[in-house]
XYZ file of C-alpha atoms in Angstrom:
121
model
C -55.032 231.025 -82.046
C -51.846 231.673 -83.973
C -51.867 233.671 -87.288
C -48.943 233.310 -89.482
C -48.584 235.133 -93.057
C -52.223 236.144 -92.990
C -53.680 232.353 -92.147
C -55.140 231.185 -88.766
C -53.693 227.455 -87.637
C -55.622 225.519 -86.778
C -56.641 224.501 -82.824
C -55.980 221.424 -81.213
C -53.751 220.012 -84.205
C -50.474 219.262 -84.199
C -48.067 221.752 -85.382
C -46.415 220.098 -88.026
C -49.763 219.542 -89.515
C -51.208 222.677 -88.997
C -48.116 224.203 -90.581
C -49.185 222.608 -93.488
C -52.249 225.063 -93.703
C -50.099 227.583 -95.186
C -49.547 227.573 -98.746
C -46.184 226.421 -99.660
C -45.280 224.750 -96.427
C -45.310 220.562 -96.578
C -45.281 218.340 -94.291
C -41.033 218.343 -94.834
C -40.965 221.830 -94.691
C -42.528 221.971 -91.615
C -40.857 219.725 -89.575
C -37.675 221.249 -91.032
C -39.071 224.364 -89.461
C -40.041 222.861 -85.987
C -36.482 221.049 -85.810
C -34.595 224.381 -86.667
C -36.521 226.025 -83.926
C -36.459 223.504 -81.413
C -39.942 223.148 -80.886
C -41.408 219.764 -80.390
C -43.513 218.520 -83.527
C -46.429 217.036 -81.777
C -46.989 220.600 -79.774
C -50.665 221.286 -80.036
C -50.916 224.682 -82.403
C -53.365 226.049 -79.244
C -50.418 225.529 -76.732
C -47.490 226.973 -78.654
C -46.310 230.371 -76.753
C -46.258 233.964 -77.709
C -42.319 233.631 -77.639
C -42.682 230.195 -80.000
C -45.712 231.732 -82.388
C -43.117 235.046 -83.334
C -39.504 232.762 -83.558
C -42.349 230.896 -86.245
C -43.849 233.903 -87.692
C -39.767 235.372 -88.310
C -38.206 232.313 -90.089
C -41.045 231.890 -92.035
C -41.051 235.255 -93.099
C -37.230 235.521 -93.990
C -36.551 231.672 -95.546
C -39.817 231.030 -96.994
C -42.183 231.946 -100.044
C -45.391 231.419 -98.902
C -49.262 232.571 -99.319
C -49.785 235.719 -101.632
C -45.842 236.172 -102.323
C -45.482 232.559 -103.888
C -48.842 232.546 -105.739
C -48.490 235.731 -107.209
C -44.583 234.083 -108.255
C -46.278 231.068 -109.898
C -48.949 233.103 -111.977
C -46.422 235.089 -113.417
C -44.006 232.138 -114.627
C -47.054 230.791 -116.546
C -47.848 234.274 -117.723
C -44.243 234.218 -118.867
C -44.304 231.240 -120.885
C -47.787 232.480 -122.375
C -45.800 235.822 -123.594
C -43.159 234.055 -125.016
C -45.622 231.852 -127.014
C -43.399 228.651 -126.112
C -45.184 225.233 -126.465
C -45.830 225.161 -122.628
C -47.383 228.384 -122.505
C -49.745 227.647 -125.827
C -50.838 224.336 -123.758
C -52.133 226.912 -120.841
C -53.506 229.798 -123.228
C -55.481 226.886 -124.392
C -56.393 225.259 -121.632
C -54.686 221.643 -122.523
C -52.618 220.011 -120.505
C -49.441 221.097 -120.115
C -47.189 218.662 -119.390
C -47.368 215.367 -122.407
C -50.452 213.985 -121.342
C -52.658 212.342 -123.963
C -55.754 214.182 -125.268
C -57.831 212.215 -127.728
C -59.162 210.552 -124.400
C -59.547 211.608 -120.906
C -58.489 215.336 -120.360
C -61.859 216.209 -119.147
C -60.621 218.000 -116.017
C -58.299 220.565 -117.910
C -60.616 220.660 -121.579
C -64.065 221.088 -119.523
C -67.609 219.421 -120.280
C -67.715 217.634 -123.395
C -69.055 219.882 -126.013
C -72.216 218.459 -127.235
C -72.124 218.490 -131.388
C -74.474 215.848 -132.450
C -77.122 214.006 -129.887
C -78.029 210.455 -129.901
C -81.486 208.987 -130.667
């Protein structure tokens, strides 16, 4: 089984797809990767060599942002915006949504359970 960036792939899928299992790799990404490596894109991620598994393991780790690294990047640009009190970060300190959606209606997934004020007979 190969482990890349802290994340088992996979068995028995292809490798483009179980690239994919790593956060901040897409499907584009990774056949960018398999293309730039010269690894065929329907190789099963159980059949890939030790040779193939660390040529992966290096260009992911010196071209991409993935896992913990990128995560950690995206919490602090929100935590950012909340510190400089800019209308995008009020949205998140909030908990509205963020980017122009309307809010007298739906919005249930980012404003929670309706709070209940006054029940019906």
């Amino acid at each position: 089984m190969a482990r890349i960036a802290g994340v088992d792939l996979p068995r028995n899928k292809r490798l483009e797809v179980g690239l994919t299992y790593l956060y901040g790799i897409g499907r584009s990404s990774a056949q960018k990767l398999c293309d730039d490596l010269k690894i065929d894109r329907s190789t099963k991620t159980d059949t890939l060599s030790e040779d193939e598994i660390i040529r992966l393991r290096n260009m992911i780790d010196e071209d991409y942002k993935v896992e913990g690294d990128l995560r950690r990047e995206l919490q602090m640009n929100i935590k950012r915006l909340m510190d400089l009190g800019c209308y995008r970060g009020l949205r998140h300190r909030r908990g509205l949504p963020v980017r122009g959606q309307r809010t007298h209606t739906n919005a249930r997934t980012r404003k929670g359970p309706r709070r209940a004020t006054v029940k019906k007979k």
